[in-house]
Amino acid sequence: MYPQQPSNDPNQGDPNQGGQYQGDPNQGGQYQGGQQYQGGQYPPEQYPGGQYPPGQYPQDPAHHGGYPDSPAGPGQGSAAGMPGTAVTVRVLMFVGGACGLLLGGLMWIAAVLAASGGQLGEQVRRALQDSGLALSGAEAGTLFGLMGAIPFVYGVVSIALASFMGRRSPVILWSVVAFQGLAALILVFNLFSGGFATVIPLAFTIAMIVLMLLEGTRAYYSRPAPSSY
């Protein structure tokens, strides 16, 4: 093997040293004498004139109207987004509030039936007497009315607080904690009074308090929201 001698042909040469291009670049021409580029394509750093060939652009998101990926990486979400713990509490409060409104409405319907003098009212009063509560129609209506007010008020407050949880404020954080703490105390009282059905809502209430007191949730509501542009 012998070293290749430089050619004196003006149609050959290094493309970086002013070599000539043979053929039409759009028809698959080639540079001769140096590194060959087929199909009319050029590396961006060696294209004549320092320009990019037609149809080829640098991989810069700004050319496509976008922005570079955030340091968190794709699919990681924004640092300003609501944490999963707060989202979980918010969903549970919406569900619990809806259940409270439904239970309160049913209690009020029972109060109307107990206070009425029809056959349904008589059946309700008889059921109360069988359970050890010998009440008149008015007394039974008042009792069911008060029993329905508690879950109904809980439902209204729970839905209202859940609606405001999107605002980053320590007031929202501690309002939710105080509200759930009060609900937990009422449920504990009912539990010791023989209402064993309150075990499940009590467990959910305690879980919501714990989630709101986690460091990530407290940090989200403690720092100010980022300014919009």
CSV table of C-alpha atoms in Angstrom, one decimal:
chain,number,residue,atom,x,y,z
A,1,MET,CA,0.0,0.0,0.0
A,2,TYR,CA,1.3,3.4,-0.9
A,3,PRO,CA,0.1,6.7,0.6
A,4,GLN,CA,-2.4,8.4,-1.7
A,5,GLN,CA,-0.9,11.3,-3.5
A,6,PRO,CA,-2.8,14.6,-3.5
A,7,SER,CA,-4.6,15.1,-6.8
A,8,ASN,CA,-4.3,18.1,-9.0
A,9,ASP,CA,-7.8,17.7,-10.4
A,10,PRO,CA,-9.7,20.9,-9.6
A,11,ASN,CA,-12.8,18.7,-9.2
A,12,GLN,CA,-11.3,16.9,-6.3
A,13,GLY,CA,-10.2,18.0,-2.9
A,14,ASP,CA,-11.2,18.4,0.7
A,15,PRO,CA,-14.6,20.2,1.0
A,16,ASN,CA,-13.1,22.2,3.9
A,17,GLN,CA,-10.3,23.4,1.6
A,18,GLY,CA,-12.4,24.6,-1.3
A,19,GLY,CA,-12.8,21.3,-3.0
A,20,GLN,CA,-15.3,21.0,-5.9
A,21,TYR,CA,-18.6,19.2,-5.6
A,22,GLN,CA,-19.4,16.7,-8.4
A,23,GLY,CA,-23.0,16.2,-9.4
A,24,ASP,CA,-26.2,17.9,-8.2
A,25,PRO,CA,-26.5,17.9,-4.4
A,26,ASN,CA,-30.2,17.2,-4.7
A,27,GLN,CA,-29.5,14.1,-6.9
A,28,GLY,CA,-27.0,12.3,-4.6
A,29,GLY,CA,-23.8,14.0,-5.7
A,30,GLN,CA,-20.5,13.4,-3.8
A,31,TYR,CA,-17.5,15.3,-2.7
A,32,GLN,CA,-14.3,13.7,-4.0
A,33,GLY,CA,-10.9,13.8,-2.4
A,34,GLY,CA,-11.8,13.9,1.2
A,35,GLN,CA,-14.5,12.5,3.4
A,36,GLN,CA,-17.6,11.8,1.2
A,37,TYR,CA,-21.0,13.1,1.9
A,38,GLN,CA,-23.7,11.3,0.0
A,39,GLY,CA,-27.2,12.4,-0.8
A,40,GLY,CA,-26.4,16.1,-0.7
A,41,GLN,CA,-26.2,16.1,3.1
A,42,TYR,CA,-23.6,18.0,5.1
A,43,PRO,CA,-22.6,17.9,8.7
A,44,PRO,CA,-23.8,21.2,10.2
A,45,GLU,CA,-20.2,22.2,11.1
A,46,GLN,CA,-18.9,21.7,7.5
A,47,TYR,CA,-21.8,23.0,5.4
A,48,PRO,CA,-20.4,25.7,3.0
A,49,GLY,CA,-21.0,29.2,4.4
A,50,GLY,CA,-21.7,28.0,7.9
A,51,GLN,CA,-25.4,27.7,7.2
A,52,TYR,CA,-27.6,24.7,7.7
A,53,PRO,CA,-28.8,22.9,4.6
A,54,PRO,CA,-32.5,23.2,3.6
A,55,GLY,CA,-34.8,21.0,5.8
A,56,GLN,CA,-32.1,20.6,8.5
A,57,TYR,CA,-32.1,22.6,11.7
A,58,PRO,CA,-30.3,22.4,15.0
A,59,GLN,CA,-32.1,20.5,17.7
A,60,ASP,CA,-33.1,23.6,19.6
A,61,PRO,CA,-36.6,23.6,21.1
A,62,ALA,CA,-36.8,27.4,20.4
A,63,HIS,CA,-37.0,26.6,16.6
A,64,HIS,CA,-40.2,24.7,17.4
A,65,GLY,CA,-41.8,27.3,19.6
A,66,GLY,CA,-41.0,25.4,22.8
A,67,TYR,CA,-38.8,25.6,25.8
A,68,PRO,CA,-36.0,23.4,27.1
A,69,ASP,CA,-37.0,20.6,29.5
A,70,SER,CA,-37.1,21.5,33.1
A,71,PRO,CA,-34.4,20.1,35.4
A,72,ALA,CA,-37.0,17.7,36.9
A,73,GLY,CA,-37.1,15.9,33.5
A,74,PRO,CA,-40.1,15.0,31.4
A,75,GLY,CA,-43.1,13.5,33.2
A,76,GLN,CA,-41.9,14.7,36.6
A,77,GLY,CA,-44.4,17.6,36.8
A,78,SER,CA,-43.8,21.1,37.9
A,79,ALA,CA,-42.3,22.0,41.2
A,80,ALA,CA,-45.2,24.4,41.8
A,81,GLY,CA,-47.9,21.8,41.4
A,82,MET,CA,-50.0,20.5,44.3
A,83,PRO,CA,-48.3,17.5,45.9
A,84,GLY,CA,-50.0,14.2,45.8
A,85,THR,CA,-50.8,14.2,49.5
A,86,ALA,CA,-52.8,17.4,49.2
A,87,VAL,CA,-54.6,16.1,46.1
A,88,THR,CA,-55.5,12.9,48.1
A,89,VAL,CA,-56.9,15.0,51.0
A,90,ARG,CA,-58.8,17.2,48.6
A,91,VAL,CA,-60.5,14.3,46.8
A,92,LEU,CA,-61.4,12.6,50.2
A,93,MET,CA,-62.9,15.9,51.4
A,94,PHE,CA,-65.1,16.2,48.3
A,95,VAL,CA,-66.3,12.6,48.7
A,96,GLY,CA,-66.8,13.0,52.4
A,97,GLY,CA,-68.7,16.3,51.9
A,98,ALA,CA,-71.0,14.8,49.3
A,99,CYS,CA,-71.7,11.9,51.7
A,100,GLY,CA,-72.4,14.3,54.5
A,101,LEU,CA,-74.9,16.3,52.4
A,102,LEU,CA,-76.6,13.0,51.4
A,103,LEU,CA,-76.9,11.7,55.0
A,104,GLY,CA,-78.1,15.0,56.3
A,105,GLY,CA,-80.8,15.2,53.6
A,106,LEU,CA,-82.0,11.6,54.5
A,107,MET,CA,-82.1,12.6,58.2
A,108,TRP,CA,-84.3,15.6,57.4
A,109,ILE,CA,-86.6,13.5,55.3
A,110,ALA,CA,-86.9,11.1,58.3
A,111,ALA,CA,-87.7,14.1,60.5
A,112,VAL,CA,-90.5,15.2,58.2
A,113,LEU,CA,-91.9,11.7,58.1
A,114,ALA,CA,-91.7,11.3,61.9
A,115,ALA,CA,-93.5,14.7,62.5
A,116,SER,CA,-96.2,13.8,60.1
A,117,GLY,CA,-99.4,12.1,61.2
A,118,GLY,CA,-99.6,9.6,58.4
A,119,GLN,CA,-98.9,5.9,58.3
A,120,LEU,CA,-95.2,6.5,57.5
A,121,GLY,CA,-94.9,8.8,60.6
A,122,GLU,CA,-96.5,6.1,62.8
A,123,GLN,CA,-94.0,3.5,61.6
A,124,VAL,CA,-91.1,5.8,62.3
A,125,ARG,CA,-92.4,6.5,65.8
A,126,ARG,CA,-93.0,2.8,66.4
A,127,ALA,CA,-89.4,2.0,65.4
A,128,LEU,CA,-88.2,4.6,67.8
A,129,GLN,CA,-90.3,3.1,70.6
A,130,ASP,CA,-88.9,-0.3,69.9
A,131,SER,CA,-85.4,1.1,70.3
A,132,GLY,CA,-86.2,2.6,73.7
A,133,LEU,CA,-87.1,6.1,72.6
A,134,ALA,CA,-90.8,6.8,73.3
A,135,LEU,CA,-91.1,10.2,71.5
A,136,SER,CA,-94.0,12.1,70.1
A,137,GLY,CA,-94.1,13.1,66.4
A,138,ALA,CA,-92.7,16.6,67.1
A,139,GLU,CA,-90.0,15.3,69.4
A,140,ALA,CA,-88.9,12.7,66.8
A,141,GLY,CA,-88.9,15.3,64.1
A,142,THR,CA,-86.7,17.6,66.2
A,143,LEU,CA,-84.3,14.7,67.0
A,144,PHE,CA,-83.9,13.7,63.4
A,145,GLY,CA,-83.6,17.4,62.4
A,146,LEU,CA,-80.6,17.9,64.7
A,147,MET,CA,-79.1,14.6,63.7
A,148,GLY,CA,-79.3,15.6,60.1
A,149,ALA,CA,-77.8,19.1,60.7
A,150,ILE,CA,-74.4,17.7,61.8
A,151,PRO,CA,-73.5,15.7,58.7
A,152,PHE,CA,-75.1,18.4,56.4
A,153,VAL,CA,-72.9,21.2,58.0
A,154,TYR,CA,-69.9,18.9,57.8
A,155,GLY,CA,-70.6,18.4,54.1
A,156,VAL,CA,-70.9,22.1,53.3
A,157,VAL,CA,-67.7,23.0,55.2
A,158,SER,CA,-65.8,20.0,53.7
A,159,ILE,CA,-66.7,20.9,50.1
A,160,ALA,CA,-65.9,24.6,50.7
A,161,LEU,CA,-62.5,23.9,52.2
A,162,ALA,CA,-61.7,21.4,49.4
A,163,SER,CA,-62.5,24.0,46.8
A,164,PHE,CA,-60.1,26.5,48.4
A,165,MET,CA,-57.2,23.9,48.8
A,166,GLY,CA,-55.8,25.0,45.4
A,167,ARG,CA,-54.7,28.3,47.0
A,168,ARG,CA,-51.3,28.2,48.6
A,169,SER,CA,-51.7,29.7,52.0
A,170,PRO,CA,-51.0,28.6,55.6
A,171,VAL,CA,-54.5,29.6,56.5
A,172,ILE,CA,-55.9,26.9,54.2
A,173,LEU,CA,-53.5,24.3,55.6
A,174,TRP,CA,-54.4,24.9,59.2
A,175,SER,CA,-58.1,25.4,58.5
A,176,VAL,CA,-58.2,21.9,57.0
A,177,VAL,CA,-56.2,20.4,59.9
A,178,ALA,CA,-58.5,22.1,62.5
A,179,PHE,CA,-61.7,21.0,60.7
A,180,GLN,CA,-60.5,17.4,60.4
A,181,GLY,CA,-59.4,17.5,64.0
A,182,LEU,CA,-62.8,18.6,65.2
A,183,ALA,CA,-64.5,16.0,63.0
A,184,ALA,CA,-62.2,13.3,64.6
A,185,LEU,CA,-63.2,14.4,68.1
A,186,ILE,CA,-66.9,14.1,67.2
A,187,LEU,CA,-66.3,10.7,65.7
A,188,VAL,CA,-64.4,9.5,68.8
A,189,PHE,CA,-67.2,10.6,71.0
A,190,ASN,CA,-69.7,8.7,68.8
A,191,LEU,CA,-67.4,5.6,68.9
A,192,PHE,CA,-67.4,5.6,72.7
A,193,SER,CA,-71.1,6.1,72.7
A,194,GLY,CA,-71.6,2.8,70.9
A,195,GLY,CA,-71.5,4.1,67.3
A,196,PHE,CA,-69.1,1.5,66.0
A,197,ALA,CA,-69.9,2.4,62.4
A,198,THR,CA,-67.8,5.6,62.9
A,199,VAL,CA,-64.6,3.5,62.9
A,200,ILE,CA,-64.1,3.8,59.1
A,201,PRO,CA,-64.8,7.6,58.8
A,202,LEU,CA,-62.5,8.1,61.8
A,203,ALA,CA,-59.7,6.2,60.1
A,204,PHE,CA,-60.1,8.4,57.0
A,205,THR,CA,-60.2,11.6,59.1
A,206,ILE,CA,-57.0,10.7,60.9
A,207,ALA,CA,-55.3,9.8,57.6
A,208,MET,CA,-56.2,13.2,56.2
A,209,ILE,CA,-54.7,15.0,59.2
A,210,VAL,CA,-51.5,13.0,58.8
A,211,LEU,CA,-51.3,13.8,55.1
A,212,MET,CA,-51.8,17.5,55.7
A,213,LEU,CA,-49.0,17.6,58.3
A,214,LEU,CA,-46.4,15.9,56.2
A,215,GLU,CA,-43.4,18.0,55.3
A,216,GLY,CA,-44.1,18.2,51.6
A,217,THR,CA,-47.7,19.4,52.1
A,218,ARG,CA,-46.7,22.0,54.7
A,219,ALA,CA,-43.9,23.2,52.4
A,220,TYR,CA,-46.4,23.6,49.6
A,221,TYR,CA,-48.8,25.8,51.6
A,222,SER,CA,-46.0,27.7,53.4
A,223,ARG,CA,-44.1,29.1,50.5
A,224,PRO,CA,-45.7,31.8,48.2
A,225,ALA,CA,-47.1,30.8,44.8
A,226,PRO,CA,-44.8,31.6,41.8
A,227,SER,CA,-45.7,34.8,40.0
A,228,SER,CA,-47.3,34.4,36.6
A,229,TYR,CA,-45.9,36.0,33.5
